[in-house]
Amino acid sequence: MTTPDAAEPAYTVDELAARAGVTVRTVRFYSSRGLLPPPVLGPRRVGRYGEEHLARLDLIGQMQRQGMTLAAIERHLRQLPPGLSPRELAVQRAVVASWAPETEETLDRRELRRRAGRPLSDEDLRRLAAMGVLARVADGDREDRDEDAADPGEQADRTGGAPEERYRVDTGLLRLGVELLDVPLSQQTVLAARSVLTEHSRAAAHELSELLRTAVAGRGTEDVRSLSAHMHPLVVQALLTTFQRSLRQELRAWLHSAGG
């Protein structure tokens, strides 16, 4: 089970569930359906889980958010090549996430913590806001709250203090943003990298759009929409695969030059 992308399995089932933002019952249910590989048995036959299990739970969660049924998720996972590393599973998750339009939800801090799968300090929230993952909802901005949510006074009575903070969250970016919190780089470097990716991805999207527009010139609207629907996931996967390979080559060259 160990791969170059993952350390030895380190999570108990409770820790895995907490990291993935699901319940222990959910983990065991997925395991019973064959959606997760069995854990590695440690001392006293206690199951230990690793990064592959966490990456698979993230992928399953993303597919659920896209509205896929359990049967469809099972079929999708069966079609994946065996032995995918956590990095490769993360690429699969990114491809699945690209199938849906941008999603934004308003979450209170408790639900945000559950979705993140870990506690979030005030500094973590500031960093996520700087990355564009979330923004705090101002006290007077309640227009997109849940219909059944209590008003500020009721919420204060329930919590015994001020109304609970609420955040407008780009749920498609949340998991990525949380993972970036643990990257040993400065916030300035992370934001600069985000700017580079945004600039070049927009340029690539523009050039590809022009290429496809030329290819379908003269066709009817329905033909264009059909082609776009089919090409979207294929183009995204091609971009991810190409970028991943290019980045690997750059890192190898960098490490080789650094080694002398």
GROMACS .gro file of C-alpha atoms in nm:
model
  260
    1MET     CA    1   0.000   0.000   0.000
    2THR     CA    2   0.294   0.231   0.055
    3THR     CA    3   0.378   0.448  -0.247
    4PRO     CA    4   0.634   0.722  -0.313
    5ASP     CA    5   0.352   0.969  -0.253
    6ALA     CA    6   0.249   0.839   0.088
    7ALA     CA    7   0.404   0.760   0.423
    8GLU     CA    8   0.320   0.447   0.619
    9PRO     CA    9  -0.050   0.425   0.711
   10ALA     CA   10  -0.088   0.647   1.015
   11TYR     CA   11  -0.458   0.707   1.080
   12THR     CA   12  -0.701   0.518   1.296
   13VAL     CA   13  -1.051   0.495   1.155
   14ASP     CA   14  -1.157   0.784   1.381
   15GLU     CA   15  -0.867   1.001   1.264
   16LEU     CA   16  -0.932   0.917   0.898
   17ALA     CA   17  -1.300   1.008   0.932
   18ALA     CA   18  -1.213   1.338   1.101
   19ARG     CA   19  -0.958   1.427   0.832
   20ALA     CA   20  -1.206   1.348   0.554
   21GLY     CA   21  -1.496   1.529   0.723
   22VAL     CA   22  -1.716   1.218   0.736
   23THR     CA   23  -1.835   0.980   1.006
   24VAL     CA   24  -1.673   0.653   1.108
   25ARG     CA   25  -1.993   0.481   1.000
   26THR     CA   26  -1.949   0.628   0.651
   27VAL     CA   27  -1.590   0.500   0.629
   28ARG     CA   28  -1.699   0.150   0.729
   29PHE     CA   29  -1.990   0.158   0.486
   30TYR     CA   30  -1.763   0.253   0.196
   31SER     CA   31  -1.518  -0.018   0.300
   32SER     CA   32  -1.797  -0.277   0.302
   33ARG     CA   33  -1.889  -0.177  -0.055
   34GLY     CA   34  -1.530  -0.209  -0.174
   35LEU     CA   35  -1.489   0.164  -0.235
   36LEU     CA   36  -1.192   0.175   0.001
   37PRO     CA   37  -0.905  -0.076   0.019
   38PRO     CA   38  -0.875  -0.264   0.348
   39PRO     CA   39  -0.663  -0.102   0.619
   40VAL     CA   40  -0.321  -0.227   0.717
   41LEU     CA   41  -0.342  -0.422   1.041
   42GLY     CA   42  -0.106  -0.292   1.307
   43PRO     CA   43  -0.033  -0.405   1.661
   44ARG     CA   44  -0.328  -0.575   1.831
   45ARG     CA   45  -0.486  -0.596   1.483
   46VAL     CA   46  -0.587  -0.230   1.487
   47GLY     CA   47  -0.655  -0.108   1.134
   48ARG     CA   48  -0.438   0.178   1.012
   49TYR     CA   49  -0.527   0.397   0.716
   50GLY     CA   50  -0.308   0.609   0.492
   51GLU     CA   51  -0.313   0.893   0.241
   52GLU     CA   52  -0.460   0.668  -0.029
   53HIS     CA   53  -0.771   0.613   0.184
   54LEU     CA   54  -0.800   0.986   0.248
   55ALA     CA   55  -0.759   1.066  -0.124
   56ARG     CA   56  -1.027   0.810  -0.214
   57LEU     CA   57  -1.268   0.958   0.040
   58ASP     CA   58  -1.204   1.303  -0.106
   59LEU     CA   59  -1.276   1.169  -0.455
   60ILE     CA   60  -1.596   0.997  -0.341
   61GLY     CA   61  -1.709   1.315  -0.165
   62GLN     CA   62  -1.646   1.519  -0.479
   63MET     CA   63  -1.850   1.277  -0.690
   64GLN     CA   64  -2.135   1.295  -0.438
   65ARG     CA   65  -2.131   1.674  -0.458
   66GLN     CA   66  -2.167   1.641  -0.835
   67GLY     CA   67  -2.490   1.450  -0.774
   68MET     CA   68  -2.359   1.105  -0.868
   69THR     CA   69  -2.542   0.807  -0.722
   70LEU     CA   70  -2.364   0.540  -0.521
   71ALA     CA   71  -2.395   0.297  -0.813
   72ALA     CA   72  -2.238   0.554  -1.049
   73ILE     CA   73  -1.955   0.617  -0.802
   74GLU     CA   74  -1.889   0.244  -0.776
   75ARG     CA   75  -1.876   0.211  -1.155
   76HIS     CA   76  -1.639   0.509  -1.184
   77LEU     CA   77  -1.400   0.374  -0.920
   78ARG     CA   78  -1.399   0.027  -1.080
   79GLN     CA   79  -1.288   0.183  -1.408
   80LEU     CA   80  -0.984   0.351  -1.253
   81PRO     CA   81  -0.646   0.182  -1.300
   82PRO     CA   82  -0.538  -0.021  -0.994
   83GLY     CA   83  -0.275   0.112  -0.759
   84LEU     CA   84  -0.331   0.485  -0.814
   85SER     CA   85  -0.123   0.700  -0.581
   86PRO     CA   86  -0.276   0.975  -0.366
   87ARG     CA   87  -0.145   1.232  -0.617
   88GLU     CA   88  -0.311   1.053  -0.907
   89LEU     CA   89  -0.636   1.025  -0.712
   90ALA     CA   90  -0.616   1.399  -0.647
   91VAL     CA   91  -0.593   1.455  -1.024
   92GLN     CA   92  -0.903   1.238  -1.068
   93ARG     CA   93  -1.082   1.451  -0.809
   94ALA     CA   94  -0.982   1.768  -0.993
   95VAL     CA   95  -1.122   1.629  -1.318
   96VAL     CA   96  -1.451   1.536  -1.150
   97ALA     CA   97  -1.472   1.881  -0.989
   98SER     CA   98  -1.441   2.041  -1.332
   99TRP     CA   99  -1.765   1.881  -1.450
  100ALA     CA  100  -1.983   2.108  -1.239
  101PRO     CA  101  -2.035   2.485  -1.243
  102GLU     CA  102  -1.879   2.695  -0.971
  103THR     CA  103  -2.036   2.616  -0.637
  104GLU     CA  104  -2.063   2.856  -0.346
  105GLU     CA  105  -2.229   2.793  -0.012
  106THR     CA  106  -2.272   2.992   0.306
  107LEU     CA  107  -2.149   2.789   0.603
  108ASP     CA  108  -2.118   2.855   0.973
  109ARG     CA  109  -1.785   2.785   1.138
  110ARG     CA  110  -1.887   2.444   1.270
  111GLU     CA  111  -1.996   2.320   0.928
  112LEU     CA  112  -1.688   2.474   0.770
  113ARG     CA  113  -1.470   2.280   1.012
  114ARG     CA  114  -1.658   1.959   0.931
  115ARG     CA  115  -1.616   2.010   0.556
  116ALA     CA  116  -1.247   2.091   0.602
  117GLY     CA  117  -1.193   1.779   0.810
  118ARG     CA  118  -0.981   1.966   1.066
  119PRO     CA  119  -0.994   2.259   1.309
  120LEU     CA  120  -0.940   2.598   1.147
  121SER     CA  121  -0.772   2.872   1.348
  122ASP     CA  122  -0.833   3.243   1.289
  123GLU     CA  123  -0.500   3.252   1.102
  124ASP     CA  124  -0.611   2.958   0.884
  125LEU     CA  125  -0.930   3.146   0.798
  126ARG     CA  126  -0.732   3.459   0.707
  127ARG     CA  127  -0.508   3.253   0.477
  128LEU     CA  128  -0.805   3.081   0.312
  129ALA     CA  129  -0.965   3.422   0.258
  130ALA     CA  130  -0.643   3.552   0.099
  131MET     CA  131  -0.648   3.254  -0.138
  132GLY     CA  132  -1.004   3.336  -0.243
  133VAL     CA  133  -1.148   3.018  -0.089
  134LEU     CA  134  -1.387   3.196   0.146
  135ALA     CA  135  -1.507   3.532   0.268
  136ARG     CA  136  -1.674   3.617   0.594
  137VAL     CA  137  -2.038   3.718   0.561
  138ALA     CA  138  -2.088   4.063   0.713
  139ASP     CA  139  -2.331   4.080   1.006
  140GLY     CA  140  -2.579   4.276   0.799
  141ASP     CA  141  -2.552   4.050   0.493
  142ARG     CA  142  -2.803   3.774   0.559
  143GLU     CA  143  -2.969   3.755   0.221
  144ASP     CA  144  -2.830   3.415   0.125
  145ARG     CA  145  -2.862   3.242   0.461
  146ASP     CA  146  -3.058   2.920   0.480
  147GLU     CA  147  -3.432   2.974   0.495
  148ASP     CA  148  -3.460   2.779   0.818
  149ALA     CA  149  -3.164   2.949   0.984
  150ALA     CA  150  -3.236   3.147   1.296
  151ASP     CA  151  -3.208   3.524   1.295
  152PRO     CA  152  -2.906   3.678   1.475
  153GLY     CA  153  -3.096   3.720   1.800
  154GLU     CA  154  -3.214   3.361   1.804
  155GLN     CA  155  -2.868   3.240   1.713
  156ALA     CA  156  -2.713   3.440   1.995
  157ASP     CA  157  -2.961   3.293   2.242
  158ARG     CA  158  -2.877   2.944   2.127
  159THR     CA  159  -2.499   2.989   2.149
  160GLY     CA  160  -2.502   3.207   2.459
  161GLY     CA  161  -2.310   3.487   2.288
  162ALA     CA  162  -2.269   3.670   1.961
  163PRO     CA  163  -2.419   3.520   1.644
  164GLU     CA  164  -2.196   3.249   1.499
  165GLU     CA  165  -1.968   3.362   1.218
  166ARG     CA  166  -2.073   3.262   0.869
  167TYR     CA  167  -1.859   3.233   0.559
  168ARG     CA  168  -1.928   3.231   0.188
  169VAL     CA  169  -1.722   2.934   0.069
  170ASP     CA  170  -1.612   2.821  -0.275
  171THR     CA  171  -1.663   2.452  -0.200
  172GLY     CA  172  -1.477   2.347  -0.513
  173LEU     CA  173  -1.160   2.511  -0.377
  174LEU     CA  174  -1.203   2.430  -0.008
  175ARG     CA  175  -1.013   2.100   0.000
  176LEU     CA  176  -0.728   2.241  -0.207
  177GLY     CA  177  -0.709   2.547   0.015
  178VAL     CA  178  -0.699   2.337   0.332
  179GLU     CA  179  -0.420   2.123   0.188
  180LEU     CA  180  -0.223   2.437   0.102
  181LEU     CA  181  -0.233   2.539   0.469
  182ASP     CA  182   0.018   2.262   0.539
  183VAL     CA  183   0.253   2.348   0.252
  184PRO     CA  184   0.582   2.483   0.397
  185LEU     CA  185   0.576   2.800   0.185
  186SER     CA  186   0.503   3.157   0.277
  187GLN     CA  187   0.161   3.303   0.208
  188GLN     CA  188   0.320   3.543  -0.042
  189THR     CA  189   0.466   3.250  -0.238
  190VAL     CA  190   0.135   3.062  -0.242
  191LEU     CA  191  -0.049   3.371  -0.368
  192ALA     CA  192   0.218   3.437  -0.631
  193ALA     CA  193   0.186   3.077  -0.750
  194ARG     CA  194  -0.191   3.119  -0.767
  195SER     CA  195  -0.148   3.430  -0.982
  196VAL     CA  196   0.085   3.244  -1.220
  197LEU     CA  197  -0.158   2.953  -1.253
  198THR     CA  198  -0.455   3.184  -1.305
  199GLU     CA  199  -0.278   3.392  -1.569
  200HIS     CA  200  -0.155   3.096  -1.773
  201SER     CA  201  -0.473   2.889  -1.738
  202ARG     CA  202  -0.677   3.183  -1.868
  203ALA     CA  203  -0.440   3.222  -2.162
  204ALA     CA  204  -0.462   2.848  -2.240
  205ALA     CA  205  -0.842   2.854  -2.207
  206HIS     CA  206  -0.863   3.151  -2.444
  207GLU     CA  207  -0.644   2.990  -2.710
  208LEU     CA  208  -0.829   2.657  -2.685
  209SER     CA  209  -1.161   2.839  -2.706
  210GLU     CA  210  -1.048   3.017  -3.023
  211LEU     CA  211  -0.932   2.687  -3.172
  212LEU     CA  212  -1.264   2.515  -3.100
  213ARG     CA  213  -1.462   2.817  -3.218
  214THR     CA  214  -1.287   2.794  -3.553
  215ALA     CA  215  -1.346   2.418  -3.571
  216VAL     CA  216  -1.724   2.450  -3.522
  217ALA     CA  217  -1.774   2.763  -3.731
  218GLY     CA  218  -2.096   2.737  -3.928
  219ARG     CA  219  -2.251   2.463  -3.715
  220GLY     CA  220  -2.580   2.496  -3.531
  221THR     CA  221  -2.612   2.600  -3.166
  222GLU     CA  222  -2.705   2.250  -3.046
  223ASP     CA  223  -2.402   2.098  -3.221
  224VAL     CA  224  -2.176   2.351  -3.054
  225ARG     CA  225  -2.326   2.281  -2.710
  226SER     CA  226  -2.294   1.906  -2.761
  227LEU     CA  227  -1.930   1.937  -2.863
  228SER     CA  228  -1.858   2.165  -2.567
  229ALA     CA  229  -2.015   1.918  -2.322
  230HIS     CA  230  -1.805   1.634  -2.459
  231MET     CA  231  -1.482   1.832  -2.484
  232HIS     CA  232  -1.490   1.998  -2.142
  233PRO     CA  233  -1.381   1.700  -1.928
  234LEU     CA  234  -1.141   1.578  -2.198
  235VAL     CA  235  -0.968   1.916  -2.226
  236VAL     CA  236  -0.942   1.951  -1.848
  237GLN     CA  237  -0.792   1.605  -1.812
  238ALA     CA  238  -0.548   1.675  -2.096
  239LEU     CA  239  -0.442   2.001  -1.933
  240LEU     CA  240  -0.396   1.838  -1.594
  241THR     CA  241  -0.198   1.548  -1.736
  242THR     CA  242   0.021   1.771  -1.951
  243PHE     CA  243   0.086   2.014  -1.668
  244GLN     CA  244   0.162   1.733  -1.424
  245ARG     CA  245   0.421   1.584  -1.658
  246SER     CA  246   0.576   1.922  -1.735
  247LEU     CA  247   0.598   2.006  -1.366
  248ARG     CA  248   0.760   1.669  -1.293
  249GLN     CA  249   1.022   1.736  -1.562
  250GLU     CA  250   1.092   2.083  -1.423
  251LEU     CA  251   1.130   1.951  -1.068
  252ARG     CA  252   1.364   1.675  -1.182
  253ALA     CA  253   1.579   1.929  -1.368
  254TRP     CA  254   1.579   2.157  -1.065
  255LEU     CA  255   1.678   1.877  -0.826
  256HIS     CA  256   1.945   1.755  -1.068
  257SER     CA  257   2.104   2.102  -1.094
  258ALA     CA  258   2.081   2.151  -0.717
  259GLY     CA  259   2.259   1.820  -0.665
  260GLY     CA  260   2.555   1.934  -0.857
   0.00000   0.00000   0.00000
